[in-house]
Amino acid sequence: GYSQLPRHVHGLAGAPEWPAIKAMLPDLAGRRVVDLGCGFGWASRWMRENGAASVLGLDLSRNMIDRAIADTHDEAISYRIADLETLELPPAAFDLVYSALTFHYVQDFARLARMIGDALVPGGELVFTIEHPIFMAAARPGWMQDHDGRKTWPVNGYSVEGERRTDWFASGVLKYHRTIATTVNTLIEAGFRLRRIGEFAPTQEQIFQNGGLAEELERPMMLLVAAVKD
Amino acid sequence: GYSQLPRHVHGLAGAPEWPAIKAMLPDLAGRRVVDLGCGFGWASRWMRENGAASVLGLDLSRNMIDRAIADTHDEAISYRIADLETLELPPAAFDLVYSALTFHYVQDFARLARMIGDALVPGGELVFTIEHPIFMAAARPGWMQDHDGRKTWPVNGYSVEGERRTDWFASGVLKYHRTIATTVNTLIEAGFRLRRIGEFAPTQEQIFQNGGLAEELERPMMLLVAAVKD
């Protein structure tokens, strides 16, 4: 099941996009960090090991929070169950909000972006990843072949935002498709300045180690965003 | 041929994305404008009719510049043949740089972005459209059907940037594919702040007037970008 995914078994080392995320993170020294969708707490612990002053890890799943707590021995990391649709954080209380592969489960991204903006100090940073809108858009997201037999990713319904249901470990997992434009413009309207975006692609070294990653050159699977609260 | 396209016969009214572009333009009153890839000069003339102080229209095509000059009767608009790969503009001499569907023919976008940044006054704006990287990426860009028979746009080779050749009016037209991340990050590195992006999608009214546009809901065909020189 889900907890057997490489990224859950091996932590950050099991996530091929982690080096690209790391390169987008600001210096962590002394930062007060929130980890939205912290799962088992891998990133929360990494942030502390790399200089963060404190980390608040939040996740909707009681199972994940229980295991994060059990696996963490650090007074400066706390974990809580929270629903990002309604979460409120104290104003100007954090220097970095981090989130990995979680925001595409949130229906009201505009509310969340404003709330995060309020929770950050001026100059504070938001670094997050989501499933790429191109990866999520299609009614039947799965590899096809083009007329030459080349591995090809299908795109349809791209401009039609809203619910996407996929059978991924559990049936009928509900995600929310938003265009790249909506994601970026929502951040700008919430007072963020875009610092950098990324679209995960494996390096040649990664493909050498794990040939299965080569197909991620064909399609953008994840969108990485770093933004600064003005 | 190319000059019979609706956007060339009917000007801006023949370009379904024009309302979306217009909504992204700053107030034009008194602005000194450059139109990169001005074609027959439709946008150059529109800018002047809507308050611009002056417009410099540049295009690689002598035929287009000749017709732009013949169709324009306005001392404040000038046209010149220019190659965007090597173009130099005077520093801090313009308030707005506009470009429609041209930058994807330019190989060295980083050089062009820096040159545009230098040509703009601080607070000056760059508004441009390109073919969307998702539209351009595939080796064989053309509609397919998914397993349910739904109209589907193919994506492959997305992370492999560089030349794309298509047979569009002329055979072997050469375009340069860059990811969205590269396009956005290149602008940020050239000193721009992203103000808004758009991914053209037809309105219901446009689809009512022209049913053929409905398919543009399936795929992002154009990327629209508005950025401010800091």
PDB file of N, CA, C and O in Angstrom, chain A residues 134 139-140 144-148 150-159 179-181 184-185 188-189 193-199 201 216-218 220 230, chain B residues 134 139-140 144-148 150-159 179-181 184-185 188-189 193-199 201 216-218 220 230:
ATOM      1  N   ILE A 134      -0.211  19.278 -15.763  1.00  0.00           N
ATOM      2  CA  ILE A 134      -0.222  18.467 -16.994  1.00  0.00           C
ATOM      3  C   ILE A 134      -0.322  16.983 -16.664  1.00  0.00           C
ATOM      4  O   ILE A 134      -0.942  16.212 -17.385  1.00  0.00           O
ATOM      5  N   ALA A 139      -8.678  13.021 -18.225  1.00  0.00           N
ATOM      6  CA  ALA A 139      -9.716  12.146 -17.682  1.00  0.00           C
ATOM      7  C   ALA A 139      -9.167  10.750 -17.418  1.00  0.00           C
ATOM      8  O   ALA A 139      -9.555  10.088 -16.468  1.00  0.00           O
ATOM      9  N   ARG A 140      -8.261  10.295 -18.283  1.00  0.00           N
ATOM     10  CA  ARG A 140      -7.619   8.986 -18.100  1.00  0.00           C
ATOM     11  C   ARG A 140      -6.113   9.161 -18.145  1.00  0.00           C
ATOM     12  O   ARG A 140      -5.493   8.934 -19.191  1.00  0.00           O
ATOM     13  N   MET A 144       0.295   6.511 -23.129  1.00  0.00           N
ATOM     14  CA  MET A 144      -0.202   6.063 -24.422  1.00  0.00           C
ATOM     15  C   MET A 144       1.008   5.939 -25.353  1.00  0.00           C
ATOM     16  O   MET A 144       2.134   6.218 -24.952  1.00  0.00           O
ATOM     17  N   GLN A 145       0.750   5.539 -26.587  1.00  0.00           N
ATOM     18  CA  GLN A 145       1.799   5.560 -27.610  1.00  0.00           C
ATOM     19  C   GLN A 145       1.376   6.518 -28.711  1.00  0.00           C
ATOM     20  O   GLN A 145       0.206   6.524 -29.111  1.00  0.00           O
ATOM     21  N   ASP A 146       2.332   7.308 -29.200  1.00  0.00           N
ATOM     22  CA  ASP A 146       1.980   8.151 -30.343  1.00  0.00           C
ATOM     23  C   ASP A 146       2.068   7.296 -31.615  1.00  0.00           C
ATOM     24  O   ASP A 146       2.265   6.082 -31.545  1.00  0.00           O
ATOM     25  N   HIS A 147       1.906   7.904 -32.783  1.00  0.00           N
ATOM     26  CA  HIS A 147       1.820   7.134 -34.018  1.00  0.00           C
ATOM     27  C   HIS A 147       3.145   6.463 -34.374  1.00  0.00           C
ATOM     28  O   HIS A 147       3.178   5.569 -35.223  1.00  0.00           O
ATOM     29  N   ASP A 148       4.216   6.897 -33.730  1.00  0.00           N
ATOM     30  CA  ASP A 148       5.501   6.223 -33.914  1.00  0.00           C
ATOM     31  C   ASP A 148       5.801   5.217 -32.805  1.00  0.00           C
ATOM     32  O   ASP A 148       6.910   4.693 -32.734  1.00  0.00           O
ATOM     33  N   ARG A 150       5.969   5.966 -29.662  1.00  0.00           N
ATOM     34  CA  ARG A 150       6.722   6.604 -28.578  1.00  0.00           C
ATOM     35  C   ARG A 150       5.823   6.834 -27.365  1.00  0.00           C
ATOM     36  O   ARG A 150       4.656   7.217 -27.495  1.00  0.00           O
ATOM     37  N   LYS A 151       6.385   6.621 -26.201  1.00  0.00           N
ATOM     38  CA  LYS A 151       5.688   6.828 -24.941  1.00  0.00           C
ATOM     39  C   LYS A 151       5.209   8.270 -24.861  1.00  0.00           C
ATOM     40  O   LYS A 151       6.002   9.213 -25.046  1.00  0.00           O
ATOM     41  N   THR A 152       3.940   8.436 -24.596  1.00  0.00           N
ATOM     42  CA  THR A 152       3.319   9.753 -24.733  1.00  0.00           C
ATOM     43  C   THR A 152       2.308   9.939 -23.618  1.00  0.00           C
ATOM     44  O   THR A 152       1.556   9.020 -23.280  1.00  0.00           O
ATOM     45  N   TRP A 153       2.306  11.120 -23.028  1.00  0.00           N
ATOM     46  CA  TRP A 153       1.398  11.414 -21.940  1.00  0.00           C
ATOM     47  C   TRP A 153       0.179  12.177 -22.481  1.00  0.00           C
ATOM     48  O   TRP A 153       0.346  13.118 -23.245  1.00  0.00           O
ATOM     49  N   PRO A 154      -1.024  11.748 -22.090  1.00  0.00           N
ATOM     50  CA  PRO A 154      -2.225  12.383 -22.625  1.00  0.00           C
ATOM     51  C   PRO A 154      -2.617  13.635 -21.841  1.00  0.00           C
ATOM     52  O   PRO A 154      -2.540  13.661 -20.610  1.00  0.00           O
ATOM     53  N   VAL A 155      -3.035  14.638 -22.573  1.00  0.00           N
ATOM     54  CA  VAL A 155      -3.584  15.845 -21.955  1.00  0.00           C
ATOM     55  C   VAL A 155      -4.951  16.111 -22.559  1.00  0.00           C
ATOM     56  O   VAL A 155      -5.100  16.184 -23.783  1.00  0.00           O
ATOM     57  N   ASN A 156      -5.957  16.208 -21.703  1.00  0.00           N
ATOM     58  CA  ASN A 156      -7.246  16.765 -22.137  1.00  0.00           C
ATOM     59  C   ASN A 156      -7.915  17.416 -20.935  1.00  0.00           C
ATOM     60  O   ASN A 156      -7.500  17.217 -19.792  1.00  0.00           O
ATOM     61  N   GLY A 157      -8.896  18.234 -21.207  1.00  0.00           N
ATOM     62  CA  GLY A 157      -9.607  18.942 -20.141  1.00  0.00           C
ATOM     63  C   GLY A 157      -8.723  19.882 -19.339  1.00  0.00           C
ATOM     64  O   GLY A 157      -9.070  20.261 -18.218  1.00  0.00           O
ATOM     65  N   TYR A 158      -7.617  20.323 -19.931  1.00  0.00           N
ATOM     66  CA  TYR A 158      -6.652  21.113 -19.154  1.00  0.00           C
ATOM     67  C   TYR A 158      -7.280  22.383 -18.571  1.00  0.00           C
ATOM     68  O   TYR A 158      -7.014  22.741 -17.425  1.00  0.00           O
ATOM     69  N   SER A 159      -8.118  23.056 -19.355  1.00  0.00           N
ATOM     70  CA  SER A 159      -8.676  24.332 -18.888  1.00  0.00           C
ATOM     71  C   SER A 159      -9.907  24.157 -18.010  1.00  0.00           C
ATOM     72  O   SER A 159     -10.478  25.150 -17.545  1.00  0.00           O
ATOM     73  N   THR A 179      -4.952  25.000 -13.266  1.00  0.00           N
ATOM     74  CA  THR A 179      -3.947  25.261 -14.293  1.00  0.00           C
ATOM     75  C   THR A 179      -2.701  25.866 -13.639  1.00  0.00           C
ATOM     76  O   THR A 179      -2.746  26.351 -12.500  1.00  0.00           O
ATOM     77  N   ILE A 180      -1.605  25.860 -14.371  1.00  0.00           N
ATOM     78  CA  ILE A 180      -0.390  26.521 -13.892  1.00  0.00           C
ATOM     79  C   ILE A 180      -0.680  27.999 -13.669  1.00  0.00           C
ATOM     80  O   ILE A 180      -0.250  28.592 -12.675  1.00  0.00           O
ATOM     81  N   ALA A 181      -1.420  28.602 -14.597  1.00  0.00           N
ATOM     82  CA  ALA A 181      -1.733  30.032 -14.473  1.00  0.00           C
ATOM     83  C   ALA A 181      -2.489  30.301 -13.170  1.00  0.00           C
ATOM     84  O   ALA A 181      -2.170  31.251 -12.444  1.00  0.00           O
ATOM     85  N   VAL A 184      -0.039  30.002 -10.144  1.00  0.00           N
ATOM     86  CA  VAL A 184       0.896  31.136 -10.057  1.00  0.00           C
ATOM     87  C   VAL A 184       0.157  32.424  -9.701  1.00  0.00           C
ATOM     88  O   VAL A 184       0.571  33.173  -8.809  1.00  0.00           O
ATOM     89  N   ASN A 185      -0.946  32.694 -10.386  1.00  0.00           N
ATOM     90  CA  ASN A 185      -1.661  33.957 -10.153  1.00  0.00           C
ATOM     91  C   ASN A 185      -2.255  34.017  -8.745  1.00  0.00           C
ATOM     92  O   ASN A 185      -2.317  35.086  -8.141  1.00  0.00           O
ATOM     93  N   ILE A 188       0.533  35.142  -6.506  1.00  0.00           N
ATOM     94  CA  ILE A 188       0.823  36.572  -6.688  1.00  0.00           C
ATOM     95  C   ILE A 188      -0.261  37.405  -6.015  1.00  0.00           C
ATOM     96  O   ILE A 188       0.029  38.379  -5.311  1.00  0.00           O
ATOM     97  N   GLU A 189      -1.520  37.000  -6.202  1.00  0.00           N
ATOM     98  CA  GLU A 189      -2.626  37.753  -5.590  1.00  0.00           C
ATOM     99  C   GLU A 189      -2.599  37.666  -4.064  1.00  0.00           C
ATOM    100  O   GLU A 189      -3.122  38.550  -3.382  1.00  0.00           O
ATOM    101  N   ARG A 193       5.908  36.841  -4.234  1.00  0.00           N
ATOM    102  CA  ARG A 193       6.726  37.065  -5.420  1.00  0.00           C
ATOM    103  C   ARG A 193       7.337  35.723  -5.786  1.00  0.00           C
ATOM    104  O   ARG A 193       7.931  35.043  -4.940  1.00  0.00           O
ATOM    105  N   LEU A 194       7.180  35.332  -7.031  1.00  0.00           N
ATOM    106  CA  LEU A 194       7.732  34.060  -7.473  1.00  0.00           C
ATOM    107  C   LEU A 194       9.257  34.153  -7.503  1.00  0.00           C
ATOM    108  O   LEU A 194       9.814  35.079  -8.090  1.00  0.00           O
ATOM    109  N   ARG A 195       9.942  33.222  -6.845  1.00  0.00           N
ATOM    110  CA  ARG A 195      11.409  33.237  -6.836  1.00  0.00           C
ATOM    111  C   ARG A 195      11.971  32.258  -7.849  1.00  0.00           C
ATOM    112  O   ARG A 195      12.976  32.511  -8.499  1.00  0.00           O
ATOM    113  N   ARG A 196      11.330  31.119  -8.005  1.00  0.00           N
ATOM    114  CA  ARG A 196      11.804  30.098  -8.943  1.00  0.00           C
ATOM    115  C   ARG A 196      10.727  29.022  -9.077  1.00  0.00           C
ATOM    116  O   ARG A 196      10.023  28.731  -8.119  1.00  0.00           O
ATOM    117  N   ILE A 197      10.590  28.467 -10.270  1.00  0.00           N
ATOM    118  CA  ILE A 197       9.778  27.272 -10.357  1.00  0.00           C
ATOM    119  C   ILE A 197      10.616  26.145 -10.955  1.00  0.00           C
ATOM    120  O   ILE A 197      11.676  26.368 -11.556  1.00  0.00           O
ATOM    121  N   GLY A 198      10.159  24.945 -10.752  1.00  0.00           N
ATOM    122  CA  GLY A 198      10.851  23.784 -11.290  1.00  0.00           C
ATOM    123  C   GLY A 198       9.826  22.789 -11.807  1.00  0.00           C
ATOM    124  O   GLY A 198       8.673  22.792 -11.384  1.00  0.00           O
ATOM    125  N   GLU A 199      10.255  21.999 -12.752  1.00  0.00           N
ATOM    126  CA  GLU A 199       9.422  20.901 -13.250  1.00  0.00           C
ATOM    127  C   GLU A 199      10.323  19.688 -13.204  1.00  0.00           C
ATOM    128  O   GLU A 199      11.238  19.563 -14.025  1.00  0.00           O
ATOM    129  N   ALA A 201      12.661  16.854 -13.518  1.00  0.00           N
ATOM    130  CA  ALA A 201      13.170  15.950 -14.546  1.00  0.00           C
ATOM    131  C   ALA A 201      14.378  15.235 -13.961  1.00  0.00           C
ATOM    132  O   ALA A 201      15.209  15.863 -13.303  1.00  0.00           O
ATOM    133  N   GLU A 216      10.262  10.007 -17.062  1.00  0.00           N
ATOM    134  CA  GLU A 216       9.915  11.333 -16.524  1.00  0.00           C
ATOM    135  C   GLU A 216      10.532  12.475 -17.334  1.00  0.00           C
ATOM    136  O   GLU A 216      10.256  13.643 -17.054  1.00  0.00           O
ATOM    137  N   LEU A 217      11.347  12.135 -18.342  1.00  0.00           N
ATOM    138  CA  LEU A 217      11.774  13.164 -19.296  1.00  0.00           C
ATOM    139  C   LEU A 217      10.651  13.508 -20.282  1.00  0.00           C
ATOM    140  O   LEU A 217      10.673  14.555 -20.922  1.00  0.00           O
ATOM    141  N   GLU A 218       9.701  12.592 -20.429  1.00  0.00           N
ATOM    142  CA  GLU A 218       8.651  12.760 -21.442  1.00  0.00           C
ATOM    143  C   GLU A 218       7.568  13.753 -21.017  1.00  0.00           C
ATOM    144  O   GLU A 218       6.989  14.442 -21.835  1.00  0.00           O
ATOM    145  N   PRO A 220       6.016  16.446 -17.673  1.00  0.00           N
ATOM    146  CA  PRO A 220       6.296  17.064 -16.375  1.00  0.00           C
ATOM    147  C   PRO A 220       5.384  16.432 -15.323  1.00  0.00           C
ATOM    148  O   PRO A 220       4.167  16.472 -15.436  1.00  0.00           O
ATOM    149  N   ASP A 230       6.197  39.189   0.135  1.00  0.00           N
ATOM    150  CA  ASP A 230       6.734  40.558   0.055  1.00  0.00           C
ATOM    151  C   ASP A 230       6.481  41.324   1.350  1.00  0.00           C
ATOM    152  O   ASP A 230       5.493  41.103   2.028  1.00  0.00           O
TER     153      ASP A 230
ATOM    154  N   ILE B 134       3.668  22.984 -23.615  1.00  0.00           N
ATOM    155  CA  ILE B 134       2.940  21.714 -23.736  1.00  0.00           C
ATOM    156  C   ILE B 134       2.460  21.498 -25.166  1.00  0.00           C
ATOM    157  O   ILE B 134       2.407  20.371 -25.665  1.00  0.00           O
ATOM    158  N   ALA B 139       7.154  15.175 -30.211  1.00  0.00           N
ATOM    159  CA  ALA B 139       7.806  14.908 -31.491  1.00  0.00           C
ATOM    160  C   ALA B 139       6.776  14.962 -32.619  1.00  0.00           C
ATOM    161  O   ALA B 139       7.084  15.380 -33.735  1.00  0.00           O
ATOM    162  N   ARG B 140       5.546  14.502 -32.345  1.00  0.00           N
ATOM    163  CA  ARG B 140       4.481  14.562 -33.352  1.00  0.00           C
ATOM    164  C   ARG B 140       3.280  15.279 -32.755  1.00  0.00           C
ATOM    165  O   ARG B 140       2.336  14.632 -32.281  1.00  0.00           O
ATOM    166  N   MET B 144      -4.780  13.244 -30.765  1.00  0.00           N
ATOM    167  CA  MET B 144      -4.943  11.798 -30.693  1.00  0.00           C
ATOM    168  C   MET B 144      -6.285  11.529 -30.019  1.00  0.00           C
ATOM    169  O   MET B 144      -7.000  12.460 -29.640  1.00  0.00           O
ATOM    170  N   GLN B 145      -6.617  10.271 -29.849  1.00  0.00           N
ATOM    171  CA  GLN B 145      -7.788   9.894 -29.059  1.00  0.00           C
ATOM    172  C   GLN B 145      -7.317   9.053 -27.884  1.00  0.00           C
ATOM    173  O   GLN B 145      -6.456   8.183 -28.044  1.00  0.00           O
ATOM    174  N   ASP B 146      -7.914   9.324 -26.714  1.00  0.00           N
ATOM    175  CA  ASP B 146      -7.571   8.452 -25.587  1.00  0.00           C
ATOM    176  C   ASP B 146      -8.412   7.171 -25.677  1.00  0.00           C
ATOM    177  O   ASP B 146      -9.122   6.939 -26.655  1.00  0.00           O
ATOM    178  N   HIS B 147      -8.314   6.309 -24.683  1.00  0.00           N
ATOM    179  CA  HIS B 147      -8.956   4.998 -24.775  1.00  0.00           C
ATOM    180  C   HIS B 147     -10.470   5.096 -24.783  1.00  0.00           C
ATOM    181  O   HIS B 147     -11.164   4.134 -25.110  1.00  0.00           O
ATOM    182  N   ASP B 148     -11.010   6.263 -24.409  1.00  0.00           N
ATOM    183  CA  ASP B 148     -12.461   6.502 -24.499  1.00  0.00           C
ATOM    184  C   ASP B 148     -12.825   7.264 -25.767  1.00  0.00           C
ATOM    185  O   ASP B 148     -13.979   7.674 -25.919  1.00  0.00           O
ATOM    186  N   ARG B 150     -11.696  10.188 -26.561  1.00  0.00           N
ATOM    187  CA  ARG B 150     -11.714  11.630 -26.295  1.00  0.00           C
ATOM    188  C   ARG B 150     -10.507  12.315 -26.927  1.00  0.00           C
ATOM    189  O   ARG B 150      -9.392  11.796 -26.893  1.00  0.00           O
ATOM    190  N   LYS B 151     -10.752  13.471 -27.480  1.00  0.00           N
ATOM    191  CA  LYS B 151      -9.710  14.271 -28.095  1.00  0.00           C
ATOM    192  C   LYS B 151      -8.617  14.560 -27.068  1.00  0.00           C
ATOM    193  O   LYS B 151      -8.911  15.063 -25.986  1.00  0.00           O
ATOM    194  N   THR B 152      -7.397  14.251 -27.408  1.00  0.00           N
ATOM    195  CA  THR B 152      -6.296  14.248 -26.432  1.00  0.00           C
ATOM    196  C   THR B 152      -5.038  14.775 -27.096  1.00  0.00           C
ATOM    197  O   THR B 152      -4.733  14.418 -28.236  1.00  0.00           O
ATOM    198  N   TRP B 153      -4.349  15.629 -26.378  1.00  0.00           N
ATOM    199  CA  TRP B 153      -3.121  16.208 -26.902  1.00  0.00           C
ATOM    200  C   TRP B 153      -1.926  15.425 -26.379  1.00  0.00           C
ATOM    201  O   TRP B 153      -1.855  15.149 -25.175  1.00  0.00           O
ATOM    202  N   PRO B 154      -0.995  15.066 -27.265  1.00  0.00           N
ATOM    203  CA  PRO B 154       0.156  14.251 -26.840  1.00  0.00           C
ATOM    204  C   PRO B 154       1.287  15.108 -26.264  1.00  0.00           C
ATOM    205  O   PRO B 154       1.583  16.189 -26.780  1.00  0.00           O
ATOM    206  N   VAL B 155       1.885  14.605 -25.214  1.00  0.00           N
ATOM    207  CA  VAL B 155       3.084  15.228 -24.653  1.00  0.00           C
ATOM    208  C   VAL B 155       4.181  14.177 -24.568  1.00  0.00           C
ATOM    209  O   VAL B 155       3.959  13.110 -23.981  1.00  0.00           O
ATOM    210  N   ASN B 156       5.310  14.474 -25.163  1.00  0.00           N
ATOM    211  CA  ASN B 156       6.516  13.699 -24.879  1.00  0.00           C
ATOM    212  C   ASN B 156       7.735  14.595 -25.083  1.00  0.00           C
ATOM    213  O   ASN B 156       7.628  15.683 -25.646  1.00  0.00           O
ATOM    214  N   GLY B 157       8.862  14.147 -24.549  1.00  0.00           N
ATOM    215  CA  GLY B 157      10.082  14.935 -24.674  1.00  0.00           C
ATOM    216  C   GLY B 157      10.013  16.291 -23.990  1.00  0.00           C
ATOM    217  O   GLY B 157      10.800  17.190 -24.294  1.00  0.00           O
ATOM    218  N   TYR B 158       9.110  16.430 -23.023  1.00  0.00           N
ATOM    219  CA  TYR B 158       8.893  17.753 -22.423  1.00  0.00           C
ATOM    220  C   TYR B 158      10.172  18.337 -21.823  1.00  0.00           C
ATOM    221  O   TYR B 158      10.434  19.526 -21.952  1.00  0.00           O
ATOM    222  N   SER B 159      10.930  17.501 -21.140  1.00  0.00           N
ATOM    223  CA  SER B 159      12.126  18.020 -20.443  1.00  0.00           C
ATOM    224  C   SER B 159      13.333  18.143 -21.360  1.00  0.00           C
ATOM    225  O   SER B 159      14.403  18.569 -20.915  1.00  0.00           O
ATOM    226  N   THR B 179      10.975  24.625 -21.363  1.00  0.00           N
ATOM    227  CA  THR B 179       9.945  24.310 -20.383  1.00  0.00           C
ATOM    228  C   THR B 179       9.373  25.608 -19.805  1.00  0.00           C
ATOM    229  O   THR B 179       9.965  26.685 -19.933  1.00  0.00           O
ATOM    230  N   ILE B 180       8.234  25.496 -19.153  1.00  0.00           N
ATOM    231  CA  ILE B 180       7.658  26.648 -18.458  1.00  0.00           C
ATOM    232  C   ILE B 180       8.639  27.143 -17.406  1.00  0.00           C
ATOM    233  O   ILE B 180       8.837  28.347 -17.235  1.00  0.00           O
ATOM    234  N   ALA B 181       9.248  26.213 -16.692  1.00  0.00           N
ATOM    235  CA  ALA B 181      10.207  26.592 -15.649  1.00  0.00           C
ATOM    236  C   ALA B 181      11.342  27.421 -16.234  1.00  0.00           C
ATOM    237  O   ALA B 181      11.724  28.455 -15.676  1.00  0.00           O
ATOM    238  N   VAL B 184      10.060  30.978 -17.156  1.00  0.00           N
ATOM    239  CA  VAL B 184       9.814  31.813 -15.974  1.00  0.00           C
ATOM    240  C   VAL B 184      11.130  32.154 -15.273  1.00  0.00           C
ATOM    241  O   VAL B 184      11.379  33.313 -14.922  1.00  0.00           O
ATOM    242  N   ASN B 185      11.983  31.164 -15.064  1.00  0.00           N
ATOM    243  CA  ASN B 185      13.227  31.410 -14.326  1.00  0.00           C
ATOM    244  C   ASN B 185      14.167  32.335 -15.098  1.00  0.00           C
ATOM    245  O   ASN B 185      14.892  33.140 -14.494  1.00  0.00           O
ATOM    246  N   ILE B 188      13.015  35.803 -14.359  1.00  0.00           N
ATOM    247  CA  ILE B 188      13.365  36.213 -12.991  1.00  0.00           C
ATOM    248  C   ILE B 188      14.861  36.536 -12.917  1.00  0.00           C
ATOM    249  O   ILE B 188      15.269  37.546 -12.341  1.00  0.00           O
ATOM    250  N   GLU B 189      15.679  35.681 -13.536  1.00  0.00           N
ATOM    251  CA  GLU B 189      17.130  35.917 -13.516  1.00  0.00           C
ATOM    252  C   GLU B 189      17.514  37.179 -14.281  1.00  0.00           C
ATOM    253  O   GLU B 189      18.554  37.779 -14.004  1.00  0.00           O
ATOM    254  N   ARG B 193       9.947  40.701 -12.377  1.00  0.00           N
ATOM    255  CA  ARG B 193       9.012  40.149 -11.409  1.00  0.00           C
ATOM    256  C   ARG B 193       7.777  39.711 -12.179  1.00  0.00           C
ATOM    257  O   ARG B 193       7.213  40.481 -12.962  1.00  0.00           O
ATOM    258  N   LEU B 194       7.359  38.468 -11.986  1.00  0.00           N
ATOM    259  CA  LEU B 194       6.177  37.981 -12.685  1.00  0.00           C
ATOM    260  C   LEU B 194       4.935  38.676 -12.146  1.00  0.00           C
ATOM    261  O   LEU B 194       4.703  38.711 -10.939  1.00  0.00           O
ATOM    262  N   ARG B 195       4.143  39.273 -13.019  1.00  0.00           N
ATOM    263  CA  ARG B 195       2.919  39.951 -12.587  1.00  0.00           C
ATOM    264  C   ARG B 195       1.701  39.059 -12.797  1.00  0.00           C
ATOM    265  O   ARG B 195       0.774  39.057 -11.983  1.00  0.00           O
ATOM    266  N   ARG B 196       1.681  38.303 -13.855  1.00  0.00           N
ATOM    267  CA  ARG B 196       0.535  37.433 -14.137  1.00  0.00           C
ATOM    268  C   ARG B 196       0.912  36.511 -15.287  1.00  0.00           C
ATOM    269  O   ARG B 196       1.643  36.897 -16.178  1.00  0.00           O
ATOM    270  N   ILE B 197       0.400  35.280 -15.245  1.00  0.00           N
ATOM    271  CA  ILE B 197       0.515  34.469 -16.455  1.00  0.00           C
ATOM    272  C   ILE B 197      -0.883  34.023 -16.869  1.00  0.00           C
ATOM    273  O   ILE B 197      -1.843  34.078 -16.096  1.00  0.00           O
ATOM    274  N   GLY B 198      -0.992  33.637 -18.106  1.00  0.00           N
ATOM    275  CA  GLY B 198      -2.264  33.149 -18.637  1.00  0.00           C
ATOM    276  C   GLY B 198      -2.005  31.963 -19.536  1.00  0.00           C
ATOM    277  O   GLY B 198      -0.901  31.788 -20.055  1.00  0.00           O
ATOM    278  N   GLU B 199      -3.009  31.116 -19.642  1.00  0.00           N
ATOM    279  CA  GLU B 199      -2.953  29.997 -20.583  1.00  0.00           C
ATOM    280  C   GLU B 199      -4.251  30.079 -21.360  1.00  0.00           C
ATOM    281  O   GLU B 199      -5.320  29.795 -20.825  1.00  0.00           O
ATOM    282  N   ALA B 201      -7.605  30.049 -22.893  1.00  0.00           N
ATOM    283  CA  ALA B 201      -8.740  29.139 -23.023  1.00  0.00           C
ATOM    284  C   ALA B 201      -9.911  29.970 -23.543  1.00  0.00           C
ATOM    285  O   ALA B 201     -10.129  31.087 -23.081  1.00  0.00           O
ATOM    286  N   GLU B 216      -9.761  23.924 -27.705  1.00  0.00           N
ATOM    287  CA  GLU B 216      -8.705  24.614 -26.955  1.00  0.00           C
ATOM    288  C   GLU B 216      -8.929  24.549 -25.445  1.00  0.00           C
ATOM    289  O   GLU B 216      -8.086  25.010 -24.670  1.00  0.00           O
ATOM    290  N   LEU B 217     -10.079  23.990 -25.014  1.00  0.00           N
ATOM    291  CA  LEU B 217     -10.243  23.683 -23.588  1.00  0.00           C
ATOM    292  C   LEU B 217      -9.447  22.441 -23.192  1.00  0.00           C
ATOM    293  O   LEU B 217      -9.168  22.218 -22.013  1.00  0.00           O
ATOM    294  N   GLU B 218      -9.103  21.616 -24.171  1.00  0.00           N
ATOM    295  CA  GLU B 218      -8.451  20.329 -23.873  1.00  0.00           C
ATOM    296  C   GLU B 218      -6.965  20.487 -23.554  1.00  0.00           C
ATOM    297  O   GLU B 218      -6.423  19.752 -22.742  1.00  0.00           O
ATOM    298  N   PRO B 220      -3.452  23.391 -23.294  1.00  0.00           N
ATOM    299  CA  PRO B 220      -3.014  24.785 -23.289  1.00  0.00           C
ATOM    300  C   PRO B 220      -2.246  25.066 -24.575  1.00  0.00           C
ATOM    301  O   PRO B 220      -1.237  24.424 -24.852  1.00  0.00           O
ATOM    302  N   ASP B 230      12.085  45.180 -12.366  1.00  0.00           N
ATOM    303  CA  ASP B 230      12.233  45.769 -11.020  1.00  0.00           C
ATOM    304  C   ASP B 230      13.164  46.977 -11.047  1.00  0.00           C
ATOM    305  O   ASP B 230      14.110  47.027 -11.814  1.00  0.00           O
TER     306      ASP B 230
END
